[in-house]
C-alpha atoms as one frame of an Amber mdcrd trajectory, in Angstrom:
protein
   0.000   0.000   0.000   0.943   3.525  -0.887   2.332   5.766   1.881  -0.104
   8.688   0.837   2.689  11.248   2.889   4.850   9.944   0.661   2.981  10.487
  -2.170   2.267  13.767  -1.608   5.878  14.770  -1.158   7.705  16.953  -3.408
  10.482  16.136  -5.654  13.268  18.319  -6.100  15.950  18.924  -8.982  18.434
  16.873  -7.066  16.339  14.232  -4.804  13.508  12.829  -7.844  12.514   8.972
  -8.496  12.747   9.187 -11.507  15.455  10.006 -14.156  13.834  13.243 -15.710
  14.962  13.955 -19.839  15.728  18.064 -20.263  15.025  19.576 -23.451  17.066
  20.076 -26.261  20.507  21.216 -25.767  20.969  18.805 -22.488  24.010  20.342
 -21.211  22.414  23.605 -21.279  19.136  22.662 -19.486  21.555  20.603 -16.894
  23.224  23.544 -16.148  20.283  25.657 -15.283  18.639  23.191 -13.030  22.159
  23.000 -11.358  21.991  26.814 -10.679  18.169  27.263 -10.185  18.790  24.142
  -7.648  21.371  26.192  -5.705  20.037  29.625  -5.925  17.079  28.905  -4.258
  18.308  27.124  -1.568  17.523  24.153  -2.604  20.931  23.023  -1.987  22.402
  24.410   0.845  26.006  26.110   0.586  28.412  22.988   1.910  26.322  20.702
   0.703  28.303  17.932  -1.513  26.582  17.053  -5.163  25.678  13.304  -5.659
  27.829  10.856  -7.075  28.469  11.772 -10.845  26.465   8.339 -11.606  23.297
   9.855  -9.318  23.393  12.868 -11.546  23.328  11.161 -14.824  20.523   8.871
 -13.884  18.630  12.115 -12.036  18.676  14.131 -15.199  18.466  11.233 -17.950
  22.036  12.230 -19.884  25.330  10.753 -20.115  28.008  11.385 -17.495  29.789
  13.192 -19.729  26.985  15.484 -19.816  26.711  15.752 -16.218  30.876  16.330
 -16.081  30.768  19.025 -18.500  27.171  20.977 -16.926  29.073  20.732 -13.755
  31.997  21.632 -14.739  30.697  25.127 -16.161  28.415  25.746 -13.044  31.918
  25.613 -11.416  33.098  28.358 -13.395  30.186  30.322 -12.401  31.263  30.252
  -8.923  28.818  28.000  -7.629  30.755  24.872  -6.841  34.222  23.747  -5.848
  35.584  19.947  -6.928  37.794  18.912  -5.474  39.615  15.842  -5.568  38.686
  12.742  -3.121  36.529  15.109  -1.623  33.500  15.224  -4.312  32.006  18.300
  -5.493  30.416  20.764  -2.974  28.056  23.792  -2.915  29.678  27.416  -2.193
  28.428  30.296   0.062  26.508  32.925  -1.997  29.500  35.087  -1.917  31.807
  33.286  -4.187  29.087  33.145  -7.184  29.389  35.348 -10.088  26.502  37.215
  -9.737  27.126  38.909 -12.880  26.953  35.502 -15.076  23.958  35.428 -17.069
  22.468  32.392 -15.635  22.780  32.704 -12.370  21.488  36.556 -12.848  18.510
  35.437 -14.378  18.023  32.548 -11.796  18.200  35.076  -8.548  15.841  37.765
 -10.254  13.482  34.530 -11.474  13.053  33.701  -7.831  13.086  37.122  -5.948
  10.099  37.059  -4.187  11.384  39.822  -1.338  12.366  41.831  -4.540  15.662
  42.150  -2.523  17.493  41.451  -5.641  15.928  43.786  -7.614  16.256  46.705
  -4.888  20.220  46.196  -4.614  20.453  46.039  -8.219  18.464  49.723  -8.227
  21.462  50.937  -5.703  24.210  49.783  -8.124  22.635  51.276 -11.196  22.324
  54.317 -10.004  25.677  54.079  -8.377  27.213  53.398 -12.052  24.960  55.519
 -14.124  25.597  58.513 -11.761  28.931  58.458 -12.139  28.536  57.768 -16.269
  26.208  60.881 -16.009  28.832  62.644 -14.169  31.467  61.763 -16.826  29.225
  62.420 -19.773  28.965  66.027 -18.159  32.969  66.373 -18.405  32.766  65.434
 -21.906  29.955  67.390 -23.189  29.456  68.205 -26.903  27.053  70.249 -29.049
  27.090  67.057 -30.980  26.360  64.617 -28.057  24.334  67.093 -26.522  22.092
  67.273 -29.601  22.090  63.306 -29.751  20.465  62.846 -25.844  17.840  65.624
 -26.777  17.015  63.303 -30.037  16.853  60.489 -27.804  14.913  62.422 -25.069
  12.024  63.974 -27.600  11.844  60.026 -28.632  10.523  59.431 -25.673   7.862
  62.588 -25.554   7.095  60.729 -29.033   6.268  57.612 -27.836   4.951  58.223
 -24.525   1.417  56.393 -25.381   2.988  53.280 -26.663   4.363  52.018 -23.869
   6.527  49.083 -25.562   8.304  51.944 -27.303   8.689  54.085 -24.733  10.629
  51.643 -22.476  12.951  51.194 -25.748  13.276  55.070 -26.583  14.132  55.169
 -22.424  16.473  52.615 -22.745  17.956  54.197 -25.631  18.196  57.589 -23.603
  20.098  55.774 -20.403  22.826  53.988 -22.999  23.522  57.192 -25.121  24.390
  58.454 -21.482  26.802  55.854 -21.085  28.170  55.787 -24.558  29.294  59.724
 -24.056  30.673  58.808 -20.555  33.803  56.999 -22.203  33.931  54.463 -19.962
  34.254  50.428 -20.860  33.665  49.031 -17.511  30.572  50.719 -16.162  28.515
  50.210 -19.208  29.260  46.416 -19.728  28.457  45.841 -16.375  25.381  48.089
 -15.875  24.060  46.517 -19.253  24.107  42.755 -18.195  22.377  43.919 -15.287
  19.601  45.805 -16.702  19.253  43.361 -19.641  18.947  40.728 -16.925  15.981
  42.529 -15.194  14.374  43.363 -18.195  13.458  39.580 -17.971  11.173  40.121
 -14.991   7.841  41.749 -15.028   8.391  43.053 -11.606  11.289  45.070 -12.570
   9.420  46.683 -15.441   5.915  47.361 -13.848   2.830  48.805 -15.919   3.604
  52.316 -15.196   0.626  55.051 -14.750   0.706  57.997 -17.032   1.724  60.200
 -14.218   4.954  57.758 -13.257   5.825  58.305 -17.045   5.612  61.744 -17.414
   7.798  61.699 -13.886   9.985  59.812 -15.950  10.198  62.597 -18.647  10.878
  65.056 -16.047  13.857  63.335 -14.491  15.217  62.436 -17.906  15.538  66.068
 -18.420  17.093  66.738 -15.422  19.585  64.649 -16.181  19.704  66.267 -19.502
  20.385  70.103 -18.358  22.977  68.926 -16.087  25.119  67.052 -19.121  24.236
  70.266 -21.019  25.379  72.324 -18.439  28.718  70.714 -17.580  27.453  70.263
 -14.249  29.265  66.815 -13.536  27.691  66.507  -9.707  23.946  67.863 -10.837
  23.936  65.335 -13.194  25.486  62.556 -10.819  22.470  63.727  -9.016  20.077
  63.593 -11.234  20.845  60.373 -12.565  20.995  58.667  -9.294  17.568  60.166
  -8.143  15.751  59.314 -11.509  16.452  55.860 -10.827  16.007  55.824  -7.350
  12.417  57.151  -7.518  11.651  55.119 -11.228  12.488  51.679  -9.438  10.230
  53.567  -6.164   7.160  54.037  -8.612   7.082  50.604  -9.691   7.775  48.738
  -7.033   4.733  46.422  -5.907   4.640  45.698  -1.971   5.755  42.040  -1.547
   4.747  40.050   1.354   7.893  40.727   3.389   7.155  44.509   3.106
């Protein structure tokens, strides 16, 4: 007879009955369960990975499969393997955060939006000082190309698809005339990341967009100005109060 407890208990990526067959592209799918499996705590940092052999009947591939996936999760920071020793979960502080996957994973499963919060604070950390720079290295030319991307955005500000675009469009030409490499690459993988989540990018009220327009501008007078600390300011409060408007209360709030 059935235990129905048993029956009613939950599999997991890691702990299921049965060997389960990813998608096409095996590796790849491997790999994400790996992450999503220690991202959200599934598996607990310490924790040692079963036996290669466990893994390749658990996920239905090939051990060489399940040597490669792991292999590349390793290089994401996630696990160590070491010889003798087996393979074993690291502390959240060791993962590159920055890798796409594991990104996408800890935005996919932010339910305090803590993720998303933090990653508000480092934009406008980065974009601040990119708005500060593009001040120092104002143009008639450049100037003329953020009020093109700017009246875009006046343009388009009752298509809301297009909008987000023409505001995206606004925040990189900002970068682009800051001249610097590392800011951007970073500040793009993490935007592009968040993009991903319907949290991040709200349904904005009229109102919150036309706040928007304001603070883009803001941002705008300062570059035109040469006022490298107004429009450090202005960058850093535009997305501080954006990410504000369209915040929803979670249930940790």
């Amino acid at each position: 007879m059935t235990d129905p407890a048993a029956a009613q208990a939950p599999t997991t990526v890691l702990g299921a009955s049965t060997p389960r067959t990813p998608p096409a592209r095996l590796g790849v799918a491997v790999v994400h369960d790996l992450v999503e499996a220690i991202v959200t705590g599934e598996v607990q940092p310490g924790a040692v990975l079963p036996p290669e052999g466990v893994l390749s009947q658990t996920f239905g591939v090939s051990r060489t499969v399940i040597r490669e996936s792991v292999k590349r999760v390793e290089e994401k920071g996630l696990l160590t393997v070491a010889q003798g020793r087996g393979t074993s979960v690291n502390e959240a502080s060791a993962w590159n955060v920055l890798d796409p996957v594991v990104l996408s994973a800890l935005v996919e499963h932010d339910d305090s939006l803590g993720i998303l919060d933090e990653l508000a604070v480092v934009r406008g950390v980065l974009e601040g000082s990119m708005a500060n720079a593009a001040a120092g290295r104002r143009t008639a030319e450049r100037t003329a190309a953020l009020q093109h991307a700017l009246d875009h955005m006046h343009e388009t500000i009752d298509d809301f698809d297009a909008y987000s675009q023409a505001d995206v469009d606004f925040h990189f030409t900002v970068m682009e005339q800051s001249g610097t490499r590392l800011a951007p690459t970073i500040t793009r993988i993490l935007f592009d990341r968040a993009r991903e989540s319907s949290r991040f990018v709200g349904a904005p009220a009229a109102e919150a967009l036309r706040l928007t327009l304001e603070e883009h501008q803001a941002v705008l007078d300062a570059i035109e100005a040469g006022d490298a600390a107004g429009a450090q300011r202005a960058m850093e409060h535009h997305i501080a109060e954006a990410w504000a408007r369209r915040r929803l209360p979670t249930a940790r709030d």
